[in-house]
CSV table of C-alpha atoms and ligand atoms in Angstrom, one decimal:
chain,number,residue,atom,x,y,z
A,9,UNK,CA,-7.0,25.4,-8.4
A,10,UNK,CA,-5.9,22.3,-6.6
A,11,UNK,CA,-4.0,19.6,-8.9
A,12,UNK,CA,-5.6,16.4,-9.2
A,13,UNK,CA,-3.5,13.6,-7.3
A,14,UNK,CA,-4.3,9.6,-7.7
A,15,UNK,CA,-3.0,7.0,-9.4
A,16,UNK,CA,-0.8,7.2,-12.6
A,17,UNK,CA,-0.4,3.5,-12.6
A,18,UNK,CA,-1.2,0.1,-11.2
A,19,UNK,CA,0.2,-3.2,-11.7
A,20,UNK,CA,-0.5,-6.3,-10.3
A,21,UNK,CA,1.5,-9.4,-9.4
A,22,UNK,CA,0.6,-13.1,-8.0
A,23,UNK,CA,2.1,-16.4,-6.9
A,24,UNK,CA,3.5,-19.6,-8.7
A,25,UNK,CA,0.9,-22.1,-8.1
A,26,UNK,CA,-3.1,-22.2,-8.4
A,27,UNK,CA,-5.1,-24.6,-6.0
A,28,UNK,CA,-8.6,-25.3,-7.3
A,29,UNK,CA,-11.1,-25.2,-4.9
A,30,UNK,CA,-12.1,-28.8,-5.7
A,31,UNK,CA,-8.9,-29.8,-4.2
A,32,UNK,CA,-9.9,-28.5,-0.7
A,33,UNK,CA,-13.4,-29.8,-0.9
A,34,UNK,CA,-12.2,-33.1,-1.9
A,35,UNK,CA,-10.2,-33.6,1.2
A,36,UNK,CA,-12.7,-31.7,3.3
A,37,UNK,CA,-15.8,-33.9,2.4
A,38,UNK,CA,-17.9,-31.0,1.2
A,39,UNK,CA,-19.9,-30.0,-1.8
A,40,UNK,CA,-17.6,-27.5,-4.1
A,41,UNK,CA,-20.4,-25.3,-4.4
A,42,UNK,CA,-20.0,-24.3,-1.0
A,43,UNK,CA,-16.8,-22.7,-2.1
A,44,UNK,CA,-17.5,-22.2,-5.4
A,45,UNK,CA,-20.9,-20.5,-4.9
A,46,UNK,CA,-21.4,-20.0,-1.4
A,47,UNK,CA,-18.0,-18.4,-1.1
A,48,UNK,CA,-17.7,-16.9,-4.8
A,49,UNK,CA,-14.0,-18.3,-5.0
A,50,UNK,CA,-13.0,-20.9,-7.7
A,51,UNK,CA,-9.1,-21.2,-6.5
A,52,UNK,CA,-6.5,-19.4,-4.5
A,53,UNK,CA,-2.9,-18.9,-5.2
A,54,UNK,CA,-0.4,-20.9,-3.8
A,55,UNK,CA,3.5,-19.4,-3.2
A,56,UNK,CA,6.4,-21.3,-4.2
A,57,UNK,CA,8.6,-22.0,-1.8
A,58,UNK,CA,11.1,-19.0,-3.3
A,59,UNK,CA,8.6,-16.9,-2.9
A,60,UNK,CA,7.5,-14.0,-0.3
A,61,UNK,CA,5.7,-10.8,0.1
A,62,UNK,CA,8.9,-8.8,-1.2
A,63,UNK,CA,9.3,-11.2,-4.7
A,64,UNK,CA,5.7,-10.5,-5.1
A,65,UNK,CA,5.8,-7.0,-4.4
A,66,UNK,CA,9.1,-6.2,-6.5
A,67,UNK,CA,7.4,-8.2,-9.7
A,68,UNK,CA,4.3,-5.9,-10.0
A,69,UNK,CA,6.7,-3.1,-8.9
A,70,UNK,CA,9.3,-3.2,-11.6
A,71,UNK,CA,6.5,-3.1,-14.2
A,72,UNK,CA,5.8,0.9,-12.9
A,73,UNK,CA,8.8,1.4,-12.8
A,74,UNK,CA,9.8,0.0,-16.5
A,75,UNK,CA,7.1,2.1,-17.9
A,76,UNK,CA,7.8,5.1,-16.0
A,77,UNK,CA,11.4,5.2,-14.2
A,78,UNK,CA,12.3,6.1,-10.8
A,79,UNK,CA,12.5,9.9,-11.4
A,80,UNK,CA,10.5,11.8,-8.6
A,81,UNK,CA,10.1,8.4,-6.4
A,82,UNK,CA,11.5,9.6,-2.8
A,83,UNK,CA,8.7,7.2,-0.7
A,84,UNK,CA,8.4,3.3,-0.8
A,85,UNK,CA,4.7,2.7,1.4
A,86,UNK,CA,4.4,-1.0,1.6
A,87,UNK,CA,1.6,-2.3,3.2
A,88,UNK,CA,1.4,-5.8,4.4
A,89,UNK,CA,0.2,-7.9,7.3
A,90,UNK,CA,2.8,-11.0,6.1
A,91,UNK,CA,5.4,-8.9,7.9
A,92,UNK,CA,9.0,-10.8,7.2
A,93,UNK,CA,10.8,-9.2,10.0
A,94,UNK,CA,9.8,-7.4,12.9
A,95,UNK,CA,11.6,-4.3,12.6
A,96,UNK,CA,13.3,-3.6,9.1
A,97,UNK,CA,10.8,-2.7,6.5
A,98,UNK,CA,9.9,-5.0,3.5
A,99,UNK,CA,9.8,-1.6,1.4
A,100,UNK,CA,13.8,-1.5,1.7
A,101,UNK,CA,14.1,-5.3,-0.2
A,102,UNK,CA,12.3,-3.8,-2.7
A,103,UNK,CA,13.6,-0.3,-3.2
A,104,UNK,CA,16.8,-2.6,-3.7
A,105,UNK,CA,15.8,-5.1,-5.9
A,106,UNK,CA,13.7,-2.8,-8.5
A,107,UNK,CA,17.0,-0.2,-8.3
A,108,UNK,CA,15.4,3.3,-6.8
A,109,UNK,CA,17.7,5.6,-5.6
A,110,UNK,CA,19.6,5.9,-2.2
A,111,UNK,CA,17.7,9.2,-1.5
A,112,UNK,CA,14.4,7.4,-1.1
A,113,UNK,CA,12.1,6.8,2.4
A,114,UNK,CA,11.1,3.3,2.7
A,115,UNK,CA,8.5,2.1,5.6
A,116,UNK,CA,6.6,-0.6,6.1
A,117,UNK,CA,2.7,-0.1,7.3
A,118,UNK,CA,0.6,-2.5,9.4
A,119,UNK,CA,-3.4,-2.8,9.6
A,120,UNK,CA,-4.7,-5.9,8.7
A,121,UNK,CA,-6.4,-5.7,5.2
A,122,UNK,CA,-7.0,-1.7,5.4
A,123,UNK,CA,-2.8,-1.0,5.4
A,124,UNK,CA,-3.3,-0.6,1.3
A,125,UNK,CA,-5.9,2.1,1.6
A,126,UNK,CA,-4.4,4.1,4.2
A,127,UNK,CA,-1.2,4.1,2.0
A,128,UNK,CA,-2.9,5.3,-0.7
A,129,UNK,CA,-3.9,8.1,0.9
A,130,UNK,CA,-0.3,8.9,3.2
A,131,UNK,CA,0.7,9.1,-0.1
A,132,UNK,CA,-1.6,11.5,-1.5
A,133,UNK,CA,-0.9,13.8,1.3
A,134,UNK,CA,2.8,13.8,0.3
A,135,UNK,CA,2.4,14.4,-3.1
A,136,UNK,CA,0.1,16.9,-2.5
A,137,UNK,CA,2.9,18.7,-0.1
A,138,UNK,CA,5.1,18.6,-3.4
A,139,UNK,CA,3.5,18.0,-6.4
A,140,UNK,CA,6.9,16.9,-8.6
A,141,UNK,CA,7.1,13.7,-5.9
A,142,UNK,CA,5.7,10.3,-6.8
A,143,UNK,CA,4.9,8.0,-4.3
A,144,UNK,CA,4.9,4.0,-4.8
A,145,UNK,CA,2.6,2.0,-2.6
A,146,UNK,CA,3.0,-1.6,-2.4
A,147,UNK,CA,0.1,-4.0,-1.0
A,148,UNK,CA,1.5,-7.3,-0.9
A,149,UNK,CA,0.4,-10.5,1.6
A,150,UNK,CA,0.0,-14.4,1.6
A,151,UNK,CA,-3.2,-15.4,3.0
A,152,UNK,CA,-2.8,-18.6,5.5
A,153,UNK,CA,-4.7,-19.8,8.2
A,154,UNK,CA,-4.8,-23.1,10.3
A,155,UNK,CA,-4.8,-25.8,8.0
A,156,UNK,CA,-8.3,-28.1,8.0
A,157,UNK,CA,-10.2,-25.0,9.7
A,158,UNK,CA,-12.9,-22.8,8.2
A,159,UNK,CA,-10.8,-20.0,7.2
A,160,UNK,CA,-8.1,-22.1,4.7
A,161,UNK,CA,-11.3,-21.9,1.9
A,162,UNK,CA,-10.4,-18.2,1.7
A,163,UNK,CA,-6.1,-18.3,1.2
A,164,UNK,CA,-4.6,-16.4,-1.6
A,165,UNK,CA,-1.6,-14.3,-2.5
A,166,UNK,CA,-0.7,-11.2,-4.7
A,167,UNK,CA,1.1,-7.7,-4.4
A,168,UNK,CA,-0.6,-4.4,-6.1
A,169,UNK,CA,1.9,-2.0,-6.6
A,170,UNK,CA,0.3,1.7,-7.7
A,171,UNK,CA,2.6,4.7,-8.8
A,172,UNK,CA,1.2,7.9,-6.8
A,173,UNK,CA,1.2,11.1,-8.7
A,174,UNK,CA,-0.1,14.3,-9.7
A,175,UNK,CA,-2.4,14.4,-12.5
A,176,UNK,CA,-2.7,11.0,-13.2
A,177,UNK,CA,-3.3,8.8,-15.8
A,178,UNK,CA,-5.2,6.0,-14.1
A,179,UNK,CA,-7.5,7.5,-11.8
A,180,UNK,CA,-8.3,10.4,-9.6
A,181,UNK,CA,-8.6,10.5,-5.7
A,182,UNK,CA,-11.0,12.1,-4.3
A,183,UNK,CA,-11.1,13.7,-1.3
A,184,UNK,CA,-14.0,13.1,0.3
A,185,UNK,CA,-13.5,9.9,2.8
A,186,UNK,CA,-15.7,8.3,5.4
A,187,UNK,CA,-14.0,6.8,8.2
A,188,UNK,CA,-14.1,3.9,11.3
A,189,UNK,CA,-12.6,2.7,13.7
A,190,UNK,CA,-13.4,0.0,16.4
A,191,UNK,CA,-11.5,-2.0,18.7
A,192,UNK,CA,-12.8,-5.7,17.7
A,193,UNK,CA,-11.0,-8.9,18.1
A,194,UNK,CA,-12.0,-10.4,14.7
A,195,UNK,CA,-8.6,-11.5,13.4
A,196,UNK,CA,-5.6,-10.9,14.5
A,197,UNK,CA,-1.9,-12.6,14.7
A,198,UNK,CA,0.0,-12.5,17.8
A,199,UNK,CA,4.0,-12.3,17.7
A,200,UNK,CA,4.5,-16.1,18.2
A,201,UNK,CA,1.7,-17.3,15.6
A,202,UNK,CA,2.8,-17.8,11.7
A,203,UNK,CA,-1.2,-18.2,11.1
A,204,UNK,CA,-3.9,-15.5,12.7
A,205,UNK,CA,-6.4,-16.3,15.2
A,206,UNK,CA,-10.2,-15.9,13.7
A,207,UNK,CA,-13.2,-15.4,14.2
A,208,UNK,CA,-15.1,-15.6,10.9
A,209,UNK,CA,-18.1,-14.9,11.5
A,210,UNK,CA,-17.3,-11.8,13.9
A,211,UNK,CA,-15.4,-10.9,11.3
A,212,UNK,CA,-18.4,-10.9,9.1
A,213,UNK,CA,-20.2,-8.7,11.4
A,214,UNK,CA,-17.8,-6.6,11.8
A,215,UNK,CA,-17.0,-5.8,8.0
A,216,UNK,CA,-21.0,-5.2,7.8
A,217,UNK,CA,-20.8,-2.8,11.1
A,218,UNK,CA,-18.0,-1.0,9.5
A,219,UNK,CA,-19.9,-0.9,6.2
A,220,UNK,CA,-22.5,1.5,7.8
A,221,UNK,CA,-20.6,3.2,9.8
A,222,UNK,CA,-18.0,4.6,7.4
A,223,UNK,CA,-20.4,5.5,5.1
A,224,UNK,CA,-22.3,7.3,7.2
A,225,UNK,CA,-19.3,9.3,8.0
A,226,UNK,CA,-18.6,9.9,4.5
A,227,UNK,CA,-22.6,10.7,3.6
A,228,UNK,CA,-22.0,13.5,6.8
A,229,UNK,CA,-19.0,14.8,5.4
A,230,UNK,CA,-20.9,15.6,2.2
A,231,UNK,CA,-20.0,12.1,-0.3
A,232,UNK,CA,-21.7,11.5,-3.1
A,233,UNK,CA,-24.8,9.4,-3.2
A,234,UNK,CA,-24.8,5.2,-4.3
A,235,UNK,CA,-26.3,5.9,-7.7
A,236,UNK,CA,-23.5,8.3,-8.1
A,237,UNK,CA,-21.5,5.7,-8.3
A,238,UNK,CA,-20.6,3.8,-11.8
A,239,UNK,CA,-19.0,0.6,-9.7
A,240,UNK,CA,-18.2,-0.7,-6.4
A,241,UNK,CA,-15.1,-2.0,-5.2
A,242,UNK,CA,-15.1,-3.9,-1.6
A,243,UNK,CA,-12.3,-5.9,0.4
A,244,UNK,CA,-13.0,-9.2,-0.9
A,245,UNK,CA,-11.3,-12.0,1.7
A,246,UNK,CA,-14.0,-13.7,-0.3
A,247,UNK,CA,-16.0,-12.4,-3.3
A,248,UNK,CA,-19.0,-13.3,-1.8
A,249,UNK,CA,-18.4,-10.7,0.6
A,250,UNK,CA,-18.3,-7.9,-1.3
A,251,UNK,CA,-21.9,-9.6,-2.1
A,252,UNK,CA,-23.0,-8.7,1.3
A,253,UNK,CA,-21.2,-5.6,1.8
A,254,UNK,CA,-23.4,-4.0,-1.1
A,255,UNK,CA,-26.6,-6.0,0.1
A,256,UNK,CA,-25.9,-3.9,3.6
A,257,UNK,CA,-25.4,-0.4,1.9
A,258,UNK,CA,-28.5,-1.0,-0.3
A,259,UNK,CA,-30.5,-1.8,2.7
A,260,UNK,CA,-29.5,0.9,4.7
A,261,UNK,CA,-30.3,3.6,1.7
A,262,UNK,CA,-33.6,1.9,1.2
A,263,UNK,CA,-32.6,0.2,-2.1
A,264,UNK,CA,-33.7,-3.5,-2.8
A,265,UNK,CA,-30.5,-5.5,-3.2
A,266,UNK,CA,-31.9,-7.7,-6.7
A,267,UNK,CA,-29.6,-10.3,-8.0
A,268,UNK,CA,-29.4,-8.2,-11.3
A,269,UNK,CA,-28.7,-5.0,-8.9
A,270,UNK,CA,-25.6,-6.6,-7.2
A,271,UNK,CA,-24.2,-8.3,-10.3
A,272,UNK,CA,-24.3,-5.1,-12.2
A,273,UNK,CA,-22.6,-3.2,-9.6
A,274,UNK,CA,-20.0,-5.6,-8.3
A,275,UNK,CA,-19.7,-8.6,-11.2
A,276,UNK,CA,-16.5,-6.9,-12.9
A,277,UNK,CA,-14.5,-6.2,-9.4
A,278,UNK,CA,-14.8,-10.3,-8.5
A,279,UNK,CA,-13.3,-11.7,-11.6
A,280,UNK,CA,-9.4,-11.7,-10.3
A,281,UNK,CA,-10.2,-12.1,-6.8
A,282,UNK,CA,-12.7,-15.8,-7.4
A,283,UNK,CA,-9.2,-17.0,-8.7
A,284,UNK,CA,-6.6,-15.4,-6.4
A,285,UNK,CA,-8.2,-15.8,-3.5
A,286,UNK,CA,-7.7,-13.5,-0.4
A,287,UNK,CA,-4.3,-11.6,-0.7
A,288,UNK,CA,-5.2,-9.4,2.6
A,289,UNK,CA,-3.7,-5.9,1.7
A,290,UNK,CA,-4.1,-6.4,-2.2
A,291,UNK,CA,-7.2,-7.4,-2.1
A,292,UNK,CA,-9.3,-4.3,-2.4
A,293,UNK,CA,-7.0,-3.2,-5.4
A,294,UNK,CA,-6.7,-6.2,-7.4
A,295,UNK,CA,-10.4,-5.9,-7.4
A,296,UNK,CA,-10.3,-2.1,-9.2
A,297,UNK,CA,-7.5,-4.0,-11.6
A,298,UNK,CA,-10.3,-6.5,-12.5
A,299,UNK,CA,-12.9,-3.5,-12.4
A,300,UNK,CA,-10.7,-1.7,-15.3
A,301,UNK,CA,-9.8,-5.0,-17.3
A,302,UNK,CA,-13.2,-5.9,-17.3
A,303,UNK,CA,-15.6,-2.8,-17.6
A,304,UNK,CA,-16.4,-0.3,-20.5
A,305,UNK,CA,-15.0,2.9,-20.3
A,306,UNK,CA,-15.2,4.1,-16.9
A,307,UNK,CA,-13.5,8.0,-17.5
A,308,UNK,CA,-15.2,10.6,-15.7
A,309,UNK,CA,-17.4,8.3,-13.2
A,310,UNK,CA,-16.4,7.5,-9.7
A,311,UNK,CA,-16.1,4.4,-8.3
A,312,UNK,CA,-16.8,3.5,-4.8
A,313,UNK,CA,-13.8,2.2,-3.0
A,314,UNK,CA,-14.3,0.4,0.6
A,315,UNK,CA,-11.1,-1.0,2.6
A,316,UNK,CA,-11.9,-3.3,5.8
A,317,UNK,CA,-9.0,-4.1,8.0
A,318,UNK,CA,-9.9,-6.3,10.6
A,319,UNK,CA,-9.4,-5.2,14.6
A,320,UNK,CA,-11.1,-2.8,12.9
A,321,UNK,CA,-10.0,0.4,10.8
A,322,UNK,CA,-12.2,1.0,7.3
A,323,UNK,CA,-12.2,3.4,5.0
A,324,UNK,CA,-15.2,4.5,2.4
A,325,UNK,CA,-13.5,6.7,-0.6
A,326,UNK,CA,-13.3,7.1,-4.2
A,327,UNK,CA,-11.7,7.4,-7.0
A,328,UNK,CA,-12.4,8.4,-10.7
A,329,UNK,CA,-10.6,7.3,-13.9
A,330,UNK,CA,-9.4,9.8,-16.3
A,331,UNK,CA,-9.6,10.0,-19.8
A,332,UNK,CA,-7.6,7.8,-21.6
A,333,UNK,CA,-6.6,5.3,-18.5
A,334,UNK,CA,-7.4,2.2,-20.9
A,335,UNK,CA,-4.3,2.6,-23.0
A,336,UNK,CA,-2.2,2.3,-19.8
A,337,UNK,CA,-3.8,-1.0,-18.8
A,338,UNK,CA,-1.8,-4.0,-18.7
A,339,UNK,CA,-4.9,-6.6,-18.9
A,340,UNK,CA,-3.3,-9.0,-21.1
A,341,UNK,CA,-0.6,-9.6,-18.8
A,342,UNK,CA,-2.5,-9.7,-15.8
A,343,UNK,CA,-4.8,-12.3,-17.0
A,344,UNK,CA,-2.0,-14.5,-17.8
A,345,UNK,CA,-0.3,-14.0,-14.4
A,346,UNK,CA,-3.9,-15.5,-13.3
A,347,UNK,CA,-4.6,-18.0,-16.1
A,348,UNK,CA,-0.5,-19.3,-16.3
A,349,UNK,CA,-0.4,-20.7,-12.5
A,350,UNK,CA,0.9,-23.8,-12.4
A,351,UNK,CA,-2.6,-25.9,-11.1
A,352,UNK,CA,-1.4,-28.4,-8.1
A,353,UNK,CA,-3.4,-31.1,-6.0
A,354,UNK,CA,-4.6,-30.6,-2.5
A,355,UNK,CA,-1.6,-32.9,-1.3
A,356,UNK,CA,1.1,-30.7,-3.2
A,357,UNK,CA,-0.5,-27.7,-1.7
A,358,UNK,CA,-0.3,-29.3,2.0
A,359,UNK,CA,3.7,-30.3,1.1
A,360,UNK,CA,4.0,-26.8,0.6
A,361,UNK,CA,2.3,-26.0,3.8
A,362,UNK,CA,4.6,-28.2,5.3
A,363,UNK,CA,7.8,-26.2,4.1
A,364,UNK,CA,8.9,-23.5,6.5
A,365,UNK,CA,12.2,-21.2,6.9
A,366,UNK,CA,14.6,-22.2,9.3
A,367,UNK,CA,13.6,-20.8,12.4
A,368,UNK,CA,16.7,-21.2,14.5
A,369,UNK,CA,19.4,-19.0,12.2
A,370,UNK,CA,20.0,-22.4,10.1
A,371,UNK,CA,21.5,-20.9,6.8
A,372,UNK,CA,19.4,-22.7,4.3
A,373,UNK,CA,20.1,-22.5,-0.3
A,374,UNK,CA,16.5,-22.6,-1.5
A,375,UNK,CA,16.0,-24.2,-5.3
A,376,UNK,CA,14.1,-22.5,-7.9
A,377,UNK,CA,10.9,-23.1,-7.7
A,378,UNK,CA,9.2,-19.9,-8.9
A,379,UNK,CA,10.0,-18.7,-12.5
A,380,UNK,CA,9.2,-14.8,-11.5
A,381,UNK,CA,11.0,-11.8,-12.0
A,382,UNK,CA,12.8,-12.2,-8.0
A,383,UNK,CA,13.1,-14.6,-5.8
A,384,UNK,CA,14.1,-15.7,-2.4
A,385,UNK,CA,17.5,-17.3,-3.1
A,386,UNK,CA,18.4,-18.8,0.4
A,387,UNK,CA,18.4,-17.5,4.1
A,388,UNK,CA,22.0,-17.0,5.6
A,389,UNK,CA,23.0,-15.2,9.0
A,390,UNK,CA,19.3,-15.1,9.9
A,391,UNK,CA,19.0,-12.6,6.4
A,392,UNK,CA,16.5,-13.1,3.8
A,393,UNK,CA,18.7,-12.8,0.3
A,394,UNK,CA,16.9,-12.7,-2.7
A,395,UNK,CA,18.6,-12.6,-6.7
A,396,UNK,CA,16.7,-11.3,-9.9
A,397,UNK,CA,16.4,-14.2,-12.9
A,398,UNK,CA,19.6,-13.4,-14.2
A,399,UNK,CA,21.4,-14.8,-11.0
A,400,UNK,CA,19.8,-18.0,-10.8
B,6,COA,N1,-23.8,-24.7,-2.1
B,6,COA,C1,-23.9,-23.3,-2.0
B,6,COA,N2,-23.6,-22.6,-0.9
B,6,COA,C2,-23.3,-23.2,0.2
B,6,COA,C3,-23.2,-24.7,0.2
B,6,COA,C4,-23.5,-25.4,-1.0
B,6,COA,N3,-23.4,-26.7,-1.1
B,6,COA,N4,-22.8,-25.0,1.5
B,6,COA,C5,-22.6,-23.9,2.2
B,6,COA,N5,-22.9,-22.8,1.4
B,6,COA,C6,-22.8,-21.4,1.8
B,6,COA,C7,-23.4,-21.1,3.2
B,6,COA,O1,-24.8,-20.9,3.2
B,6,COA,C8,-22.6,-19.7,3.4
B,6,COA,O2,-23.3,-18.7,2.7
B,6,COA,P1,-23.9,-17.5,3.5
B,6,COA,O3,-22.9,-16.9,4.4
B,6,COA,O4,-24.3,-16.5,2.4
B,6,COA,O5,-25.1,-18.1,4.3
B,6,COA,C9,-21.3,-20.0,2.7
B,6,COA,O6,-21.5,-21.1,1.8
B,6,COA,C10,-20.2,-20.3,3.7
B,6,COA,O7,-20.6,-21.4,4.5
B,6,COA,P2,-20.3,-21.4,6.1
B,6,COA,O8,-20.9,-22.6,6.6
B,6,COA,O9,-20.6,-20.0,6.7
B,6,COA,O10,-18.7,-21.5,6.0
B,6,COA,P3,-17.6,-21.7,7.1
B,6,COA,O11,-18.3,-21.9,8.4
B,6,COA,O12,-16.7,-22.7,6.7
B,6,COA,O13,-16.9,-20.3,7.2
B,6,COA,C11,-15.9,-18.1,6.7
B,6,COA,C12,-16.8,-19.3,6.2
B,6,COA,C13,-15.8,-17.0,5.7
B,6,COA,C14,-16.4,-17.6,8.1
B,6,COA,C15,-14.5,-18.8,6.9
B,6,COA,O14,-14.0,-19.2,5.6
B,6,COA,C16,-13.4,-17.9,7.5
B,6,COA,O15,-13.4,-17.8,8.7
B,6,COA,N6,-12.6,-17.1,6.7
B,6,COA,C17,-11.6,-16.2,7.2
B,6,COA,C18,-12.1,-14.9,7.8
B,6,COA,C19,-12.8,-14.1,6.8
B,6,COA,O16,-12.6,-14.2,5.6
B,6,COA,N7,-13.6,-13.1,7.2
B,6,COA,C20,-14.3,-12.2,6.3
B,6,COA,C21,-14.4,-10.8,6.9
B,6,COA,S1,-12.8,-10.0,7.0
């Protein structure tokens, strides 16, 4: 018999400020309802200017580790398309900052949104080579494009961090998959660019197109059927998308997409993304975090899982909570890491936009701003240093 491997926990983490999407249609001229309803996002998270992919990812990190210890953890995956450095991996920063051992493997991964899910599942295969291993994966981006274009209505930030075990508590993965890839220029962020180069609404397209096409692959490879399914999780750069996404699947198994269909299969996945916003890697797994907080008891059915990463690599797959998984929820305190945001105006948000790192090796003190867990405490001999609370 083959030992059940998935995730024995999940913990979620998000940025300092909030930005209501009234701010942004205030300076753009537009009716909020085009962001409100036509994009299904209320806000996005803002970072402070202490903060980073690697304070993000070491806050919802050092929760799993609290509740469960560093005992078995020899693998850091840490997905990310906010990359801080070309060539040494964010994973190491945290591996540091939440205290693992020396005797750990630490890598960064890099493809667009989908880097979470293919983490995920890297680290099933090692767990399933050794059974006594855990495996942390880390998802963890800032969303940013060009400011006053189409694409700053769908910013955000936050990190997922999911302990990866053997018989877990959370939820099971399952091991059918359904796969695509296709070269597309959609999105994408070239070496010299702080803010990607988009396409939106190839990028639409192209999530759709990858919709069908990885689940026909998983349908051939024998995957359960859509009314197998007790939920549906998309990537949601948008919650509206996930909207589409499921109208798309529906149509192509011949099933009418009803406003009462769609809310009863996505509704409880959105809630954390309309207020977060895009966070990129995270995405996809903040929306099973608001799935769990916000659903009845889920054990025993399978949820449908679908990463997109633009360029394009997605991934159809599932996974199926165990018995028990809703005494190792940590809902209150992901609601208030939503809810306790500190709301600022569009014109704080664009000083913040204004704020960049020294780009020429300046060494540069940073005050607190943020009042997480870890933060970036100053940039000195071109070297990102960040302190835990008790050094500020
Ligand atoms: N009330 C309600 N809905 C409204 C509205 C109003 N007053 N005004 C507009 N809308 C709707 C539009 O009909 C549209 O809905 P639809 O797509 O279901 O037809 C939606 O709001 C967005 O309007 P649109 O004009 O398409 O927005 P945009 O041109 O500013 O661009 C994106 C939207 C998503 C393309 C843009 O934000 C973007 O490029 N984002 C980054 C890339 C991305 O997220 N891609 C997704 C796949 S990875």
């Amino acid at each position: 018999m083959t030992v059940p491997i998935g995730i024995h926990d999940i913990a979620l983490a998000t940025g300092h400020y909030a930005m209501d999407l009234a701010e942004l249609a205030r300076h753009n001229g537009v009716d909020v309802n085009k962001y409100y309803i036509g994009l299904g996002q209320t806000s996005q998270t803002v970072t402070a200017t202490d903060e980073d992919i690697v304070t993000m990812a070491a806050t919802a990190a050092r929760q799993i580790v609290a509740r469960h210890g560093v005992d078995g953890i020899r693998t850091v995956l840490f997905a990310t398309e906010t990359g801080i450095d070309q060539s040494k991996s964010a994973a190491v920063y945290v591996q540091d900052l939440i205290g693992l051992p020396a005797a750990t493997r630490s890598v960064e991964l890099k493809q667009a949104c989908y880097g979470g899910a293919s983490a995920l599942q890297l680290a099933a295969g090692i767990v399933a080579r050794d059974p006594e291993q855990r495996v942390l994966v880390i998802a963890s981006d800032i969303a940013t494009y060009d400011l006053d274009s189409g694409g700053e209505a769908t910013q955000g930030a936050a990190a997922v961090a999911m302990l990866v075990s053997a018989d877990p508590e959370i939820a099971v993965l399952d091991e059918t998959v359904g796969l695509y890839t296709a070269n597309v220029q959609d999105f994408w962020r070239p070496n010299y660019r702080s803010t990607p180069l988009v396409d939106g609404k190839l990028s639409i397209g192209a999530y759709l197109e990858a919709v069908e096409q990885a689940w026909k692959d998983y349908e051939a490879r024998g995957g359960s059927g859509v009314g197998d399914f007790a939920g549906f999780c998309y990537h949601q750069p948008f919650t509206k998308m996930a909207h589409k996404a499921h109208t798309r699947l529906l149509e192509l198994k011949g099933i009418e997409a009803t406003a009462a269909r769609l809310h009863a299969d996505l509704a409880p996945t959105t809630i954390y993304n309309r207020a977060i916003g895009n966070s990129y890697t995270a995405s996809l797994f903040v929306g099973f975090v608001s799935l769990l907080d916000h659903s009845d008891d889920l054990a025993g059915r399978s949820v449908a899982m679908f990463s997109y990463g633009s360029g394009c690599v997605a991934e159809l797959f599932s996974v199926t909570p165990v018995s028990g998984y809703r005494e190792h929820l940590r809902t209150a305190g992901n609601r208030a890491s939503i809810a306790d945001r500190e709301p600022i105006s569009y014109e704080r948000y664009r000083a913040l936009r204004d704020f960049a790192l020294p780009q020429d090796g300046t060494d540069l003190a940073l005050a607190v701003a943020s009042r997480g867990p870890f933060r970036l405490s100053s940039v000195s001999g071109h070297s990102r240093i960040y302190g835990a609370a008790h050094t500020r």
